[in-house]
Amino acid sequence: LQQRRGLHLSTPAAIQVTVRDALNQALDEELERDERVFLLGEEVAQYDGAYKISRGLWKKYGDKRVIDTPISEMGFAGIAVGAAMVWLRPVCEFMTFNFSMQAIDQVINSAAKTCYMSAGSIAVPIVFRGPNGASAGVAAQHSQCFAAWYGHCPGLKVVSPWSAEDAKGLLKAAIRDDNPVVMLESELLYGVPFEMSEQAQSKEFVIPIGKAKIERQGTHVTLVAHSRPVGHCVEAAAVLSKEGVECEVINLRTIRPMDMETVEASVAKTNHLVTVEGGWPQFGVGAEICARIMEGPAFNYLDAPAVRVTGADVPMPYAKILEDNSIPQVKDIVFAVKKALNI
């Protein structure tokens, strides 16, 4: 009756939230939920974070829970790993994952391998998080994607969010996980607003690590991507839909462990596969997906070879026009789909 009269009961609904605010919300909720959780990294405390991800958390939780560190990735990553070994739950921020190369010994040898080498007696519940891949105008030493690097290593879980819901749900799941988790974010997505459902606004909302999401249903070709390229795939699918081509877009969300069941089921339906990523082609995430499809049952459903869309096989140029041509664009995905479909 109320609806007929144009009246609606006030219930929580979907809202627009930026990826930055979603991450901040996740950190705030987990700091409040578990006193073992703490943040550390360069400028995460008094400056509110280099990208304002930890905005307001130092003032709320104090020096012991939100800790500014010197500019020494190997040092503060080692401190974080040691803290995790005695069952604290550190969230270690790299100002960019390019700087994690300074600490890769701690991430791999100290964090990833310890549970196995101790026969399961020592867990390392730690999250390494920060921006990954290309930003804008920061050139070669600040632009590589580490999804394939860290996805290569047993002992780690690796997640790569796209939307605000991805960011919140995966970060909360990563903090609660008893294994080391690498969370690869995109700086270019931090300020982008996404719709956040009523469910995702809950303090108990988590996204299971290792489960992909179908962002768009389709019947002609499967597009698989992670992080920012998921948005490019959604845009490309909209363009192709006007030409009568319906793309199924899969947001991987997790690089390791990879949800191949969802990918295989989609390929069995569409009979075509295109992978999209910002990283380099050789030994990349797309290469791994293509190999697994070839080795598994979905290979028999392919009507054409799988196609990879990747970053260019060069160190990232500084000049904007060269940078744009080194990163997959919507037009590149459209071209790859038409190649796969032979149209």
PDB file of N, CA and C in Angstrom, residues 32-75:
ATOM      1  N   GLU A  32      39.607  -2.481  14.878  1.00  0.00           N
ATOM      2  CA  GLU A  32      38.638  -2.470  15.979  1.00  0.00           C
ATOM      3  C   GLU A  32      38.294  -3.886  16.420  1.00  0.00           C
ATOM      4  N   ARG A  33      38.200  -4.800  15.467  1.00  0.00           N
ATOM      5  CA  ARG A  33      37.759  -6.167  15.753  1.00  0.00           C
ATOM      6  C   ARG A  33      38.801  -6.990  16.496  1.00  0.00           C
ATOM      7  N   ASP A  34      40.089  -6.799  16.166  1.00  0.00           N
ATOM      8  CA  ASP A  34      41.140  -7.673  16.681  1.00  0.00           C
ATOM      9  C   ASP A  34      42.333  -6.831  17.124  1.00  0.00           C
ATOM     10  N   GLU A  35      42.623  -6.854  18.406  1.00  0.00           N
ATOM     11  CA  GLU A  35      43.703  -6.008  18.943  1.00  0.00           C
ATOM     12  C   GLU A  35      45.089  -6.457  18.486  1.00  0.00           C
ATOM     13  N   ARG A  36      45.183  -7.647  17.854  1.00  0.00           N
ATOM     14  CA  ARG A  36      46.483  -8.104  17.338  1.00  0.00           C
ATOM     15  C   ARG A  36      46.825  -7.461  15.997  1.00  0.00           C
ATOM     16  N   VAL A  37      45.838  -6.848  15.354  1.00  0.00           N
ATOM     17  CA  VAL A  37      46.069  -6.209  14.050  1.00  0.00           C
ATOM     18  C   VAL A  37      46.758  -4.867  14.253  1.00  0.00           C
ATOM     19  N   PHE A  38      47.811  -4.618  13.475  1.00  0.00           N
ATOM     20  CA  PHE A  38      48.422  -3.286  13.479  1.00  0.00           C
ATOM     21  C   PHE A  38      48.964  -2.978  12.094  1.00  0.00           C
ATOM     22  N   LEU A  39      49.125  -1.697  11.812  1.00  0.00           N
ATOM     23  CA  LEU A  39      49.615  -1.236  10.513  1.00  0.00           C
ATOM     24  C   LEU A  39      51.017  -0.684  10.672  1.00  0.00           C
ATOM     25  N   LEU A  40      51.847  -0.914   9.648  1.00  0.00           N
ATOM     26  CA  LEU A  40      53.154  -0.262   9.634  1.00  0.00           C
ATOM     27  C   LEU A  40      53.576  -0.008   8.199  1.00  0.00           C
ATOM     28  N   GLY A  41      54.405   1.013   8.037  1.00  0.00           N
ATOM     29  CA  GLY A  41      54.880   1.380   6.711  1.00  0.00           C
ATOM     30  C   GLY A  41      55.283   2.843   6.694  1.00  0.00           C
ATOM     31  N   GLU A  42      55.743   3.284   5.545  1.00  0.00           N
ATOM     32  CA  GLU A  42      56.196   4.664   5.410  1.00  0.00           C
ATOM     33  C   GLU A  42      55.004   5.620   5.347  1.00  0.00           C
ATOM     34  N   GLU A  43      54.956   6.564   6.284  1.00  0.00           N
ATOM     35  CA  GLU A  43      53.946   7.638   6.312  1.00  0.00           C
ATOM     36  C   GLU A  43      52.517   7.144   6.534  1.00  0.00           C
ATOM     37  N   VAL A  44      52.347   5.946   7.108  1.00  0.00           N
ATOM     38  CA  VAL A  44      50.983   5.440   7.304  1.00  0.00           C
ATOM     39  C   VAL A  44      50.289   6.102   8.491  1.00  0.00           C
ATOM     40  N   ALA A  45      51.050   6.703   9.410  1.00  0.00           N
ATOM     41  CA  ALA A  45      50.467   7.197  10.660  1.00  0.00           C
ATOM     42  C   ALA A  45      50.145   8.690  10.607  1.00  0.00           C
ATOM     43  N   GLN A  46      51.106   9.518  10.963  1.00  0.00           N
ATOM     44  CA  GLN A  46      50.820  10.947  11.116  1.00  0.00           C
ATOM     45  C   GLN A  46      50.406  11.617   9.805  1.00  0.00           C
ATOM     46  N   TYR A  47      50.916  11.143   8.691  1.00  0.00           N
ATOM     47  CA  TYR A  47      50.596  11.725   7.381  1.00  0.00           C
ATOM     48  C   TYR A  47      49.308  11.142   6.792  1.00  0.00           C
ATOM     49  N   ASP A  48      48.721  10.145   7.475  1.00  0.00           N
ATOM     50  CA  ASP A  48      47.487   9.478   7.021  1.00  0.00           C
ATOM     51  C   ASP A  48      47.691   8.584   5.806  1.00  0.00           C
ATOM     52  N   GLY A  49      48.937   8.217   5.502  1.00  0.00           N
ATOM     53  CA  GLY A  49      49.220   7.353   4.366  1.00  0.00           C
ATOM     54  C   GLY A  49      49.539   8.149   3.120  1.00  0.00           C
ATOM     55  N   ALA A  50      50.485   7.661   2.330  1.00  0.00           N
ATOM     56  CA  ALA A  50      50.876   8.364   1.110  1.00  0.00           C
ATOM     57  C   ALA A  50      49.692   8.529   0.161  1.00  0.00           C
ATOM     58  N   TYR A  51      48.747   7.586   0.180  1.00  0.00           N
ATOM     59  CA  TYR A  51      47.559   7.662  -0.669  1.00  0.00           C
ATOM     60  C   TYR A  51      46.292   7.834   0.164  1.00  0.00           C
ATOM     61  N   LYS A  52      46.477   8.180   1.465  1.00  0.00           N
ATOM     62  CA  LYS A  52      45.367   8.421   2.400  1.00  0.00           C
ATOM     63  C   LYS A  52      44.513   7.179   2.648  1.00  0.00           C
ATOM     64  N   ILE A  53      45.103   6.012   2.468  1.00  0.00           N
ATOM     65  CA  ILE A  53      44.379   4.770   2.760  1.00  0.00           C
ATOM     66  C   ILE A  53      44.162   4.625   4.267  1.00  0.00           C
ATOM     67  N   SER A  54      45.154   5.054   5.062  1.00  0.00           N
ATOM     68  CA  SER A  54      45.055   4.918   6.523  1.00  0.00           C
ATOM     69  C   SER A  54      44.586   6.215   7.184  1.00  0.00           C
ATOM     70  N   ARG A  55      43.881   7.038   6.450  1.00  0.00           N
ATOM     71  CA  ARG A  55      43.417   8.335   6.956  1.00  0.00           C
ATOM     72  C   ARG A  55      42.624   8.181   8.264  1.00  0.00           C
ATOM     73  N   GLY A  56      43.054   8.910   9.292  1.00  0.00           N
ATOM     74  CA  GLY A  56      42.337   8.951  10.555  1.00  0.00           C
ATOM     75  C   GLY A  56      42.625   7.809  11.502  1.00  0.00           C
ATOM     76  N   LEU A  57      43.353   6.792  11.066  1.00  0.00           N
ATOM     77  CA  LEU A  57      43.529   5.593  11.899  1.00  0.00           C
ATOM     78  C   LEU A  57      44.558   5.810  13.012  1.00  0.00           C
ATOM     79  N   TRP A  58      45.601   6.606  12.748  1.00  0.00           N
ATOM     80  CA  TRP A  58      46.604   6.884  13.793  1.00  0.00           C
ATOM     81  C   TRP A  58      45.967   7.680  14.937  1.00  0.00           C
ATOM     82  N   LYS A  59      45.155   8.661  14.586  1.00  0.00           N
ATOM     83  CA  LYS A  59      44.492   9.464  15.626  1.00  0.00           C
ATOM     84  C   LYS A  59      43.532   8.609  16.444  1.00  0.00           C
ATOM     85  N   LYS A  60      42.925   7.612  15.810  1.00  0.00           N
ATOM     86  CA  LYS A  60      41.940   6.780  16.493  1.00  0.00           C
ATOM     87  C   LYS A  60      42.579   5.680  17.334  1.00  0.00           C
ATOM     88  N   TYR A  61      43.677   5.076  16.813  1.00  0.00           N
ATOM     89  CA  TYR A  61      44.229   3.887  17.471  1.00  0.00           C
ATOM     90  C   TYR A  61      45.598   4.105  18.119  1.00  0.00           C
ATOM     91  N   GLY A  62      46.294   5.173  17.764  1.00  0.00           N
ATOM     92  CA  GLY A  62      47.524   5.506  18.458  1.00  0.00           C
ATOM     93  C   GLY A  62      48.785   4.867  17.898  1.00  0.00           C
ATOM     94  N   ASP A  63      49.914   5.204  18.539  1.00  0.00           N
ATOM     95  CA  ASP A  63      51.250   4.849  18.052  1.00  0.00           C
ATOM     96  C   ASP A  63      51.524   3.348  18.015  1.00  0.00           C
ATOM     97  N   LYS A  64      50.894   2.565  18.885  1.00  0.00           N
ATOM     98  CA  LYS A  64      51.202   1.140  18.947  1.00  0.00           C
ATOM     99  C   LYS A  64      50.454   0.331  17.879  1.00  0.00           C
ATOM    100  N   ARG A  65      49.424   0.920  17.282  1.00  0.00           N
ATOM    101  CA  ARG A  65      48.630   0.189  16.306  1.00  0.00           C
ATOM    102  C   ARG A  65      48.867   0.686  14.881  1.00  0.00           C
ATOM    103  N   VAL A  66      49.332   1.910  14.741  1.00  0.00           N
ATOM    104  CA  VAL A  66      49.597   2.480  13.418  1.00  0.00           C
ATOM    105  C   VAL A  66      50.981   3.129  13.487  1.00  0.00           C
ATOM    106  N   ILE A  67      51.959   2.514  12.808  1.00  0.00           N
ATOM    107  CA  ILE A  67      53.367   2.816  13.070  1.00  0.00           C
ATOM    108  C   ILE A  67      54.066   3.324  11.817  1.00  0.00           C
ATOM    109  N   ASP A  68      54.611   4.535  11.905  1.00  0.00           N
ATOM    110  CA  ASP A  68      55.471   5.062  10.842  1.00  0.00           C
ATOM    111  C   ASP A  68      56.838   4.392  10.910  1.00  0.00           C
ATOM    112  N   THR A  69      57.386   4.036   9.762  1.00  0.00           N
ATOM    113  CA  THR A  69      58.684   3.364   9.718  1.00  0.00           C
ATOM    114  C   THR A  69      59.689   4.197   8.935  1.00  0.00           C
ATOM    115  N   PRO A  70      60.981   3.925   9.137  1.00  0.00           N
ATOM    116  CA  PRO A  70      61.996   4.533   8.262  1.00  0.00           C
ATOM    117  C   PRO A  70      61.852   4.008   6.827  1.00  0.00           C
ATOM    118  N   ILE A  71      62.553   4.664   5.910  1.00  0.00           N
ATOM    119  CA  ILE A  71      62.519   4.238   4.509  1.00  0.00           C
ATOM    120  C   ILE A  71      63.474   3.061   4.358  1.00  0.00           C
ATOM    121  N   SER A  72      63.019   1.891   4.797  1.00  0.00           N
ATOM    122  CA  SER A  72      63.832   0.675   4.736  1.00  0.00           C
ATOM    123  C   SER A  72      62.897  -0.523   4.636  1.00  0.00           C
ATOM    124  N   GLU A  73      62.537  -0.874   3.413  1.00  0.00           N
ATOM    125  CA  GLU A  73      61.557  -1.946   3.209  1.00  0.00           C
ATOM    126  C   GLU A  73      62.005  -3.268   3.802  1.00  0.00           C
ATOM    127  N   MET A  74      63.269  -3.627   3.609  1.00  0.00           N
ATOM    128  CA  MET A  74      63.732  -4.887   4.173  1.00  0.00           C
ATOM    129  C   MET A  74      63.624  -4.860   5.698  1.00  0.00           C
ATOM    130  N   GLY A  75      63.892  -3.709   6.287  1.00  0.00           N
ATOM    131  CA  GLY A  75      63.826  -3.586   7.744  1.00  0.00           C
ATOM    132  C   GLY A  75      62.417  -3.726   8.280  1.00  0.00           C
TER     133      GLY A  75
END
